[in-house]
């Protein structure tokens, strides 16, 4: 006799209990690695927020909003650099944080891609600075003197 799908009302009439299997949620990542990545990205996220806050404070204190006509100086302005770096680190930390916690592969790929870009940019910058040591030294000295005189 072939087995037929039993309905819940038919089982209830016969006094049978239906057992439902719970599927155990399994993770592909070890919880230790997952929460270590999450914790380190929370610190990175807060650091990015702190850098952004320092940039906003420095920009307001210097009264940069009234002197926006001089855009050539804004790119090398330390307050602007803090704003850009802080917001970039904040977004990277957010992607790593949420990606690790929710095991979202898209956010983790964006996080690792951004870290790879940063790594190779630092490597290229270090090589270029080593190759053009004297020119970089002269340019940095000239720009620092210029920033110090324009800061006040």
mmCIF file of C-alpha atoms in Angstrom:
data_model
loop_
_atom_site.group_PDB
_atom_site.id
_atom_site.type_symbol
_atom_site.label_atom_id
_atom_site.label_comp_id
_atom_site.label_asym_id
_atom_site.label_seq_id
_atom_site.Cartn_x
_atom_site.Cartn_y
_atom_site.Cartn_z
ATOM 1 C CA UNK A 1 0.000 0.000 0.000
ATOM 2 C CA UNK A 2 1.596 3.326 -1.063
ATOM 3 C CA UNK A 3 2.240 5.929 1.577
ATOM 4 C CA UNK A 4 0.123 9.010 1.200
ATOM 5 C CA UNK A 5 0.906 12.430 2.540
ATOM 6 C CA UNK A 6 -0.874 12.743 5.835
ATOM 7 C CA UNK A 7 -2.712 15.889 6.605
ATOM 8 C CA UNK A 8 -2.475 17.471 9.992
ATOM 9 C CA UNK A 9 -6.199 16.982 10.645
ATOM 10 C CA UNK A 10 -5.913 13.301 9.764
ATOM 11 C CA UNK A 11 -2.970 12.882 12.135
ATOM 12 C CA UNK A 12 -4.723 14.750 14.889
ATOM 13 C CA UNK A 13 -7.752 12.474 14.536
ATOM 14 C CA UNK A 14 -5.544 9.405 14.882
ATOM 15 C CA UNK A 15 -3.666 10.859 17.842
ATOM 16 C CA UNK A 16 -0.322 11.028 16.051
ATOM 17 C CA UNK A 17 2.092 13.851 16.643
ATOM 18 C CA UNK A 18 3.929 15.363 13.781
ATOM 19 C CA UNK A 19 7.582 15.911 14.457
ATOM 20 C CA UNK A 20 9.179 18.751 12.630
ATOM 21 C CA UNK A 21 12.871 18.639 12.074
ATOM 22 C CA UNK A 22 14.685 21.789 12.847
ATOM 23 C CA UNK A 23 17.450 22.553 10.496
ATOM 24 C CA UNK A 24 20.490 23.468 12.461
ATOM 25 C CA UNK A 25 21.949 26.666 11.163
ATOM 26 C CA UNK A 26 25.516 26.019 10.286
ATOM 27 C CA UNK A 27 28.132 28.611 9.651
ATOM 28 C CA UNK A 28 31.024 28.280 7.299
ATOM 29 C CA UNK A 29 33.198 30.472 9.502
ATOM 30 C CA UNK A 30 34.561 29.658 12.913
ATOM 31 C CA UNK A 31 32.873 31.798 15.591
ATOM 32 C CA UNK A 32 36.282 32.776 16.986
ATOM 33 C CA UNK A 33 37.454 34.169 13.644
ATOM 34 C CA UNK A 34 34.077 35.761 12.988
ATOM 35 C CA UNK A 35 33.990 37.713 16.239
ATOM 36 C CA UNK A 36 37.690 38.618 16.140
ATOM 37 C CA UNK A 37 37.136 40.118 12.692
ATOM 38 C CA UNK A 38 34.012 41.857 13.953
ATOM 39 C CA UNK A 39 35.802 43.274 17.016
ATOM 40 C CA UNK A 40 38.786 44.554 15.065
ATOM 41 C CA UNK A 41 36.473 46.179 12.527
ATOM 42 C CA UNK A 42 34.472 47.868 15.286
ATOM 43 C CA UNK A 43 37.734 49.440 16.459
ATOM 44 C CA UNK A 44 38.555 50.432 12.859
ATOM 45 C CA UNK A 45 35.038 51.844 12.448
ATOM 46 C CA UNK A 46 35.315 53.939 15.625
ATOM 47 C CA UNK A 47 38.775 55.144 14.610
ATOM 48 C CA UNK A 48 37.395 56.289 11.245
ATOM 49 C CA UNK A 49 34.575 58.127 13.011
ATOM 50 C CA UNK A 50 37.121 59.754 15.341
ATOM 51 C CA UNK A 51 39.293 60.886 12.401
ATOM 52 C CA UNK A 52 36.245 62.306 10.652
ATOM 53 C CA UNK A 53 35.285 64.166 13.835
ATOM 54 C CA UNK A 54 38.796 65.604 14.197
ATOM 55 C CA UNK A 55 38.647 66.769 10.571
ATOM 56 C CA UNK A 56 35.263 68.456 11.061
ATOM 57 C CA UNK A 57 36.447 70.137 14.268
ATOM 58 C CA UNK A 58 39.680 71.363 12.661
ATOM 59 C CA UNK A 59 37.803 72.626 9.613
ATOM 60 C CA UNK A 60 35.310 74.568 11.722
ATOM 61 C CA UNK A 61 38.020 75.965 13.999
ATOM 62 C CA UNK A 62 40.056 77.212 11.042
ATOM 63 C CA UNK A 63 36.951 78.854 9.597
ATOM 64 C CA UNK A 64 37.560 77.182 6.232
ATOM 65 C CA UNK A 65 33.973 77.680 5.093
ATOM 66 C CA UNK A 66 34.536 81.421 4.676
ATOM 67 C CA UNK A 67 37.736 80.849 2.663
ATOM 68 C CA UNK A 68 36.450 78.227 0.196
ATOM 69 C CA UNK A 69 37.483 80.388 -2.773
ATOM 70 C CA UNK A 70 41.075 79.217 -2.352
ATOM 71 C CA UNK A 71 40.458 75.622 -3.520
ATOM 72 C CA UNK A 72 44.083 74.916 -4.396
ATOM 73 C CA UNK A 73 45.033 74.922 -0.711
ATOM 74 C CA UNK A 74 42.056 72.764 0.372
ATOM 75 C CA UNK A 75 43.451 69.571 -1.162
ATOM 76 C CA UNK A 76 46.597 69.807 0.977
ATOM 77 C CA UNK A 77 44.732 71.070 4.023
ATOM 78 C CA UNK A 78 45.254 68.696 6.974
ATOM 79 C CA UNK A 79 41.623 69.110 8.058
ATOM 80 C CA UNK A 80 40.419 68.048 4.605
ATOM 81 C CA UNK A 81 42.804 65.075 4.624
ATOM 82 C CA UNK A 82 41.396 64.017 8.019
ATOM 83 C CA UNK A 83 37.860 64.288 6.612
ATOM 84 C CA UNK A 84 38.592 62.174 3.546
ATOM 85 C CA UNK A 85 40.681 59.532 5.334
ATOM 86 C CA UNK A 86 38.229 59.358 8.244
ATOM 87 C CA UNK A 87 35.221 58.843 6.005
ATOM 88 C CA UNK A 88 37.067 56.211 3.936
ATOM 89 C CA UNK A 89 38.160 54.288 7.047
ATOM 90 C CA UNK A 90 34.625 54.592 8.452
ATOM 91 C CA UNK A 91 33.103 53.030 5.326
ATOM 92 C CA UNK A 92 35.738 50.264 5.217
ATOM 93 C CA UNK A 93 35.191 49.510 8.908
ATOM 94 C CA UNK A 94 31.438 49.399 8.383
ATOM 95 C CA UNK A 95 31.760 46.955 5.478
ATOM 96 C CA UNK A 96 34.054 44.701 7.496
ATOM 97 C CA UNK A 97 31.933 44.947 10.634
ATOM 98 C CA UNK A 98 28.580 44.147 9.089
ATOM 99 C CA UNK A 99 30.098 41.697 6.617
ATOM 100 C CA UNK A 100 31.730 39.678 9.403
ATOM 101 C CA UNK A 101 28.702 39.734 11.674
ATOM 102 C CA UNK A 102 26.130 38.810 9.013
ATOM 103 C CA UNK A 103 28.577 36.720 6.958
ATOM 104 C CA UNK A 104 27.693 38.832 3.932
ATOM 105 C CA UNK A 105 30.109 37.878 1.187
ATOM 106 C CA UNK A 106 29.526 41.048 -0.834
ATOM 107 C CA UNK A 107 30.511 43.324 2.054
ATOM 108 C CA UNK A 108 33.476 41.108 2.902
ATOM 109 C CA UNK A 109 34.611 41.231 -0.730
ATOM 110 C CA UNK A 110 34.312 45.042 -0.731
ATOM 111 C CA UNK A 111 36.265 45.126 2.538
ATOM 112 C CA UNK A 112 39.059 42.887 1.245
ATOM 113 C CA UNK A 113 39.161 44.724 -2.097
ATOM 114 C CA UNK A 114 39.556 48.071 -0.290
ATOM 115 C CA UNK A 115 42.293 46.645 1.941
ATOM 116 C CA UNK A 116 44.075 45.296 -1.137
ATOM 117 C CA UNK A 117 43.924 48.690 -2.849
ATOM 118 C CA UNK A 118 45.284 50.377 0.277
ATOM 119 C CA UNK A 119 48.101 47.828 0.553
ATOM 120 C CA UNK A 120 49.221 48.188 -3.063
ATOM 121 C CA UNK A 121 48.908 51.995 -2.946
ATOM 122 C CA UNK A 122 51.134 52.104 0.151
ATOM 123 C CA UNK A 123 53.606 49.765 -1.523
ATOM 124 C CA UNK A 124 53.754 51.898 -4.669
ATOM 125 C CA UNK A 125 54.021 55.102 -2.641
ATOM 126 C CA UNK A 126 56.892 53.660 -0.585
ATOM 127 C CA UNK A 127 58.752 52.604 -3.721
ATOM 128 C CA UNK A 128 58.255 56.019 -5.346
ATOM 129 C CA UNK A 129 59.378 57.861 -2.219
ATOM 130 C CA UNK A 130 62.481 55.678 -2.029
ATOM 131 C CA UNK A 131 63.306 56.295 -5.688
ATOM 132 C CA UNK A 132 62.785 60.084 -5.545
ATOM 133 C CA UNK A 133 64.064 60.724 -2.017
ATOM 134 C CA UNK A 134 65.580 64.173 -2.512
ATOM 135 C CA UNK A 135 62.743 65.601 -4.564
ATOM 136 C CA UNK A 136 60.158 64.363 -2.049
ATOM 137 C CA UNK A 137 62.200 65.789 0.819
ATOM 138 C CA UNK A 138 62.340 69.235 -0.819
ATOM 139 C CA UNK A 139 58.606 69.224 -1.723
ATOM 140 C CA UNK A 140 57.515 68.134 1.752
ATOM 141 C CA UNK A 141 59.682 70.785 3.378
ATOM 142 C CA UNK A 142 58.321 73.500 1.081
ATOM 143 C CA UNK A 143 54.674 72.422 1.600
ATOM 144 C CA UNK A 144 55.063 72.181 5.374
ATOM 145 C CA UNK A 145 56.472 75.690 5.581
ATOM 146 C CA UNK A 146 53.636 76.922 3.362
ATOM 147 C CA UNK A 147 50.973 75.170 5.491
ATOM 148 C CA UNK A 148 52.418 76.518 8.725
ATOM 149 C CA UNK A 149 52.377 80.099 7.443
ATOM 150 C CA UNK A 150 48.816 79.720 6.033
ATOM 151 C CA UNK A 151 47.430 77.994 9.143
ATOM 152 C CA UNK A 152 47.398 81.087 11.308
#
